[in-house]
Amino acid sequence: MTVPFLAELRQVSKIFWVEKPWIGKAKPLYALREVNLQIPKGSTVGLVGESGCGKSTLGKVLLRLTPHSTGSVLFRGEDIGSLSSRQMRGLRRHMQMIFQDPYSSLHPKRTLRQNLQEPFIIHNETDQMQEKIRELMSDVGLDPDLLDGYPHELSGGQCQRICIARAVSLRPDFIVADESVSALDVSIRGQILQLFLELKKKYQLTYLFISHDLAVIETVSDFVAVMYLGQIVEWTSASQLFANPFHPYTQLLLEAIPIPVFRPDRRKRHHSIEAELPDPVRLPPGCPFAARCSKVKPHCLEKVPELRNLGTPETPHYVACHEAS
Amino acid sequence: MSRLEVKGLHLSLREGNGFSPFVEDVNFTVEKGKTVALVGESGCGKSITCLSILQLLDPESIRIDRGSILFEGKDLLTLSQNELRQIRGNAIGMVFQDPLTSLNPVFSIGSQLVEAVQNHHSVSYAQAKEKAIQMLECVRVSRPDIRFTEYPYQLSGGMRQRVMIAMALLGEPRLLIADEPTTALDVTIQAQILSLLVELQQKMNLGILLVTHDLGVVAEFADEVLVMYAGRIVERAPVQDLFENPQHPYTKKLLASVLKLGGSR
Ligand SMILES: Nc1ncnc2c1ncn2[C@@H]1O[C@H](COP(=O)(O)OP(=O)(O)OP(=O)(O)O)[C@@H](O)[C@H]1O
Ligand SMILES: Nc1ncnc2c1ncn2[C@@H]1O[C@H](COP(=O)(O)OP(=O)(O)O)[C@@H](O)[C@H]1O
Ligand SMILES: [Mg+2]
Ligand SMILES: [Mg+2]
């Protein structure tokens, strides 16, 4: 059987139950709402969206690091929601996550060598482990002499390289990189992005690349999904998205990027960014973005827009907006 | 009088048994109601310069050799630990670079914010709570009533960063030192937070020292810019001059290296 997608979400929702103070009754917080997402093997899918919209949750649900509430999560065509924890352990090595803060992802009191040995030991693959670790160090562009030092001795960029080495150590197929370069400065960010691209080629990886930074997403992605308040509101190829964004939220994101040029009217621009806060507990009945949208029409407040293909069957461009055309 | 005046600051880093100079002869001022941006590549000394102002450095590994750090005319380097504690979180607020680890994981967001208010004002719990919730709303955290009772792990990365900013502002500082305060935020929320800072700045004459690697943020929000390279300030200029007429070769290189969006822009 051929499996077109390495990982896939079908109508997946994730609810966190949160307490309302005083009343004490738990209320559902929709971190993900009926999300459909397909990750083709060998591709890099970029995921952007506002802080708190559910990006990290989506990444963790895909790897079953957190259980989803409804819908199904597929990996290599198999529904992983129903696997036992033993079966899941077997799959784990094929899927890895890299986080934003490299220091807190490593064990601070262990040497880098010990940190890198851990996955091999857990999965009982200690054959030629030291050689493999040396090779990993060279893969991520670090001097193996660093191995007996500790994480705090490294710069942020070096530390992220170690986290990347650890993530690829068992030759996974799929990596979710969650804001993996946002804590780094521009110069180093470019180098780490380059490393991600090299490793992708070398190990035939598939990435879900989560970032709030559109320049990063544009650099690495083949496809981009834009999220807002737990829903995917736009989905297409990276080139199409940046050349021709359809959703008003995507357009706003692109317009709000601060430009490194001095403009005398710079202060005025920001007074126009006034917006109601999106509330994941009391979801609006209509479009999640309606409260902030400049193109809002009465029907936007009533009906949730579905993703529609405004592109062609060959180069699809899905948008969840009643007004986009 | 300036809010902050740093004069001839020298810092050394531990190297083996001794210390070797790292930050050398740093001079700058932050005026009331103004934003000074500090930029420069990773590891050039921005964070340790910021931390030295409130003497939050580990003396085992970093030493302040020389210089003076005048806050409203008073030299912070001559104060006792006790006097410094009075100033931290009150007259001088600080947002650290590492938002993900600087909230205490075992206390609720609310109790940490209430403490920040009560350190500063003698108000009842209910009043402190009201202030805290208002401030969460100001920093664009949705459902502040619910967030108040939650713990750090229940918040997204960007929300935690906004909580840190709220906490710093609750002390009603006259000087805010913000080290990469918006790295976890998307551009729309970043713009809202920075606009909030500008607003507070005008209302309360807040002076801001803003460390950032985002030159777009510098262009839109700074009044003055300090460019640091290998522990020295190599250029110091009003923001317009810096972008239109950079002098130092390193500044020129920095301006040229910005990761640009292609396609649409
Ligand atoms: N363990 C949890 N318990 C309760 N609520 C949670 C938990 N984890 C996440 N949430 C909530 O789910 C929503 C989505 O969070 P998530 O971390 O996925 O956001 P994000 O898009 O990654 O944001 P950021 O860009 O700020 O990291 C938020 O409202 C968050 O508070
Ligand atoms: N806690 C510390 N102990 C020892 N050295 C440190 C510490 N923090 C930073 N350094 C060193 O000080 C120098 C400047 O670092 P930092 O101020 O963090 O740079 P920046 O904020 O500009 O990226 C670097 O060489 C760094 O390794
Ligand atoms: Mg996140
Ligand atoms: Mg720093």
PDB file of N, CA and C in Angstrom, chain A residues 169-205:
ATOM      1  N   SER A 169      19.316  11.524  16.177  1.00  0.00           N
ATOM      2  CA  SER A 169      20.228  10.428  16.488  1.00  0.00           C
ATOM      3  C   SER A 169      19.690   9.054  16.101  1.00  0.00           C
ATOM      4  N   LEU A 170      18.388   8.831  16.229  1.00  0.00           N
ATOM      5  CA  LEU A 170      17.854   7.509  15.906  1.00  0.00           C
ATOM      6  C   LEU A 170      17.255   7.467  14.504  1.00  0.00           C
ATOM      7  N   ARG A 171      17.685   8.419  13.664  1.00  0.00           N
ATOM      8  CA  ARG A 171      17.228   8.464  12.272  1.00  0.00           C
ATOM      9  C   ARG A 171      15.705   8.470  12.166  1.00  0.00           C
ATOM     10  N   PRO A 172      15.075   9.481  12.717  1.00  0.00           N
ATOM     11  CA  PRO A 172      13.610   9.543  12.629  1.00  0.00           C
ATOM     12  C   PRO A 172      13.173   9.919  11.215  1.00  0.00           C
ATOM     13  N   ASP A 173      11.879   9.744  10.941  1.00  0.00           N
ATOM     14  CA  ASP A 173      11.328  10.185   9.654  1.00  0.00           C
ATOM     15  C   ASP A 173      10.779  11.598   9.763  1.00  0.00           C
ATOM     16  N   PHE A 174      10.294  11.901  10.965  1.00  0.00           N
ATOM     17  CA  PHE A 174       9.475  13.101  11.115  1.00  0.00           C
ATOM     18  C   PHE A 174       9.958  13.913  12.302  1.00  0.00           C
ATOM     19  N   ILE A 175      10.146  15.217  12.084  1.00  0.00           N
ATOM     20  CA  ILE A 175      10.564  16.088  13.182  1.00  0.00           C
ATOM     21  C   ILE A 175       9.628  17.281  13.257  1.00  0.00           C
ATOM     22  N   VAL A 176       9.137  17.546  14.463  1.00  0.00           N
ATOM     23  CA  VAL A 176       8.380  18.766  14.708  1.00  0.00           C
ATOM     24  C   VAL A 176       9.338  19.734  15.383  1.00  0.00           C
ATOM     25  N   ALA A 177       9.604  20.858  14.727  1.00  0.00           N
ATOM     26  CA  ALA A 177      10.500  21.861  15.290  1.00  0.00           C
ATOM     27  C   ALA A 177       9.647  23.027  15.757  1.00  0.00           C
ATOM     28  N   ASP A 178       9.531  23.184  17.063  1.00  0.00           N
ATOM     29  CA  ASP A 178       8.629  24.191  17.626  1.00  0.00           C
ATOM     30  C   ASP A 178       9.415  25.437  18.007  1.00  0.00           C
ATOM     31  N   GLU A 179       9.300  26.490  17.237  1.00  0.00           N
ATOM     32  CA  GLU A 179       9.993  27.763  17.506  1.00  0.00           C
ATOM     33  C   GLU A 179      11.478  27.517  17.763  1.00  0.00           C
ATOM     34  N   SER A 180      12.071  26.638  16.963  1.00  0.00           N
ATOM     35  CA  SER A 180      13.438  26.214  17.265  1.00  0.00           C
ATOM     36  C   SER A 180      14.497  27.258  16.983  1.00  0.00           C
ATOM     37  N   VAL A 181      14.158  28.320  16.289  1.00  0.00           N
ATOM     38  CA  VAL A 181      15.171  29.348  16.060  1.00  0.00           C
ATOM     39  C   VAL A 181      14.755  30.699  16.622  1.00  0.00           C
ATOM     40  N   SER A 182      13.593  30.784  17.258  1.00  0.00           N
ATOM     41  CA  SER A 182      13.148  32.136  17.606  1.00  0.00           C
ATOM     42  C   SER A 182      13.931  32.759  18.745  1.00  0.00           C
ATOM     43  N   ALA A 183      14.589  31.945  19.572  1.00  0.00           N
ATOM     44  CA  ALA A 183      15.371  32.568  20.641  1.00  0.00           C
ATOM     45  C   ALA A 183      16.779  32.951  20.163  1.00  0.00           C
ATOM     46  N   LEU A 184      17.084  32.666  18.915  1.00  0.00           N
ATOM     47  CA  LEU A 184      18.446  32.937  18.439  1.00  0.00           C
ATOM     48  C   LEU A 184      18.500  34.235  17.650  1.00  0.00           C
ATOM     49  N   ASP A 185      19.691  34.844  17.623  1.00  0.00           N
ATOM     50  CA  ASP A 185      19.775  36.061  16.831  1.00  0.00           C
ATOM     51  C   ASP A 185      19.805  35.798  15.342  1.00  0.00           C
ATOM     52  N   VAL A 186      19.607  36.866  14.589  1.00  0.00           N
ATOM     53  CA  VAL A 186      19.459  36.719  13.141  1.00  0.00           C
ATOM     54  C   VAL A 186      20.614  35.969  12.497  1.00  0.00           C
ATOM     55  N   SER A 187      21.850  36.323  12.867  1.00  0.00           N
ATOM     56  CA  SER A 187      23.004  35.712  12.201  1.00  0.00           C
ATOM     57  C   SER A 187      23.013  34.204  12.444  1.00  0.00           C
ATOM     58  N   ILE A 188      22.778  33.810  13.702  1.00  0.00           N
ATOM     59  CA  ILE A 188      22.814  32.401  14.065  1.00  0.00           C
ATOM     60  C   ILE A 188      21.584  31.668  13.560  1.00  0.00           C
ATOM     61  N   ARG A 189      20.484  32.401  13.535  1.00  0.00           N
ATOM     62  CA  ARG A 189      19.232  31.811  13.057  1.00  0.00           C
ATOM     63  C   ARG A 189      19.409  31.272  11.642  1.00  0.00           C
ATOM     64  N   GLY A 190      20.072  32.061  10.795  1.00  0.00           N
ATOM     65  CA  GLY A 190      20.309  31.647   9.420  1.00  0.00           C
ATOM     66  C   GLY A 190      21.116  30.357   9.362  1.00  0.00           C
ATOM     67  N   GLN A 191      22.132  30.264  10.214  1.00  0.00           N
ATOM     68  CA  GLN A 191      22.981  29.062  10.204  1.00  0.00           C
ATOM     69  C   GLN A 191      22.200  27.823  10.637  1.00  0.00           C
ATOM     70  N   ILE A 192      21.362  27.989  11.655  1.00  0.00           N
ATOM     71  CA  ILE A 192      20.612  26.831  12.149  1.00  0.00           C
ATOM     72  C   ILE A 192      19.562  26.403  11.114  1.00  0.00           C
ATOM     73  N   LEU A 193      18.958  27.377  10.448  1.00  0.00           N
ATOM     74  CA  LEU A 193      18.000  27.020   9.394  1.00  0.00           C
ATOM     75  C   LEU A 193      18.703  26.231   8.294  1.00  0.00           C
ATOM     76  N   GLN A 194      19.918  26.674   7.973  1.00  0.00           N
ATOM     77  CA  GLN A 194      20.711  25.981   6.967  1.00  0.00           C
ATOM     78  C   GLN A 194      20.964  24.528   7.394  1.00  0.00           C
ATOM     79  N   LEU A 195      21.290  24.366   8.683  1.00  0.00           N
ATOM     80  CA  LEU A 195      21.536  23.030   9.220  1.00  0.00           C
ATOM     81  C   LEU A 195      20.289  22.144   9.084  1.00  0.00           C
ATOM     82  N   PHE A 196      19.132  22.728   9.402  1.00  0.00           N
ATOM     83  CA  PHE A 196      17.892  21.961   9.254  1.00  0.00           C
ATOM     84  C   PHE A 196      17.730  21.484   7.808  1.00  0.00           C
ATOM     85  N   LEU A 197      18.039  22.367   6.870  1.00  0.00           N
ATOM     86  CA  LEU A 197      17.876  22.000   5.462  1.00  0.00           C
ATOM     87  C   LEU A 197      18.867  20.909   5.048  1.00  0.00           C
ATOM     88  N   GLU A 198      20.105  21.011   5.534  1.00  0.00           N
ATOM     89  CA  GLU A 198      21.110  19.991   5.197  1.00  0.00           C
ATOM     90  C   GLU A 198      20.717  18.622   5.743  1.00  0.00           C
ATOM     91  N   LEU A 199      20.277  18.613   6.999  1.00  0.00           N
ATOM     92  CA  LEU A 199      19.921  17.331   7.612  1.00  0.00           C
ATOM     93  C   LEU A 199      18.706  16.716   6.936  1.00  0.00           C
ATOM     94  N   LYS A 200      17.827  17.577   6.497  1.00  0.00           N
ATOM     95  CA  LYS A 200      16.640  17.081   5.805  1.00  0.00           C
ATOM     96  C   LYS A 200      17.065  16.271   4.582  1.00  0.00           C
ATOM     97  N   LYS A 201      18.026  16.823   3.854  1.00  0.00           N
ATOM     98  CA  LYS A 201      18.507  16.146   2.658  1.00  0.00           C
ATOM     99  C   LYS A 201      19.219  14.845   3.032  1.00  0.00           C
ATOM    100  N   LYS A 202      20.119  14.955   4.005  1.00  0.00           N
ATOM    101  CA  LYS A 202      20.938  13.802   4.370  1.00  0.00           C
ATOM    102  C   LYS A 202      20.099  12.632   4.902  1.00  0.00           C
ATOM    103  N   TYR A 203      19.121  12.936   5.727  1.00  0.00           N
ATOM    104  CA  TYR A 203      18.357  11.861   6.372  1.00  0.00           C
ATOM    105  C   TYR A 203      16.937  11.716   5.827  1.00  0.00           C
ATOM    106  N   GLN A 204      16.643  12.385   4.723  1.00  0.00           N
ATOM    107  CA  GLN A 204      15.295  12.331   4.140  1.00  0.00           C
ATOM    108  C   GLN A 204      14.200  12.581   5.163  1.00  0.00           C
ATOM    109  N   LEU A 205      14.327  13.719   5.825  1.00  0.00           N
ATOM    110  CA  LEU A 205      13.385  14.027   6.893  1.00  0.00           C
ATOM    111  C   LEU A 205      12.150  14.738   6.358  1.00  0.00           C
TER     112      LEU A 205
END
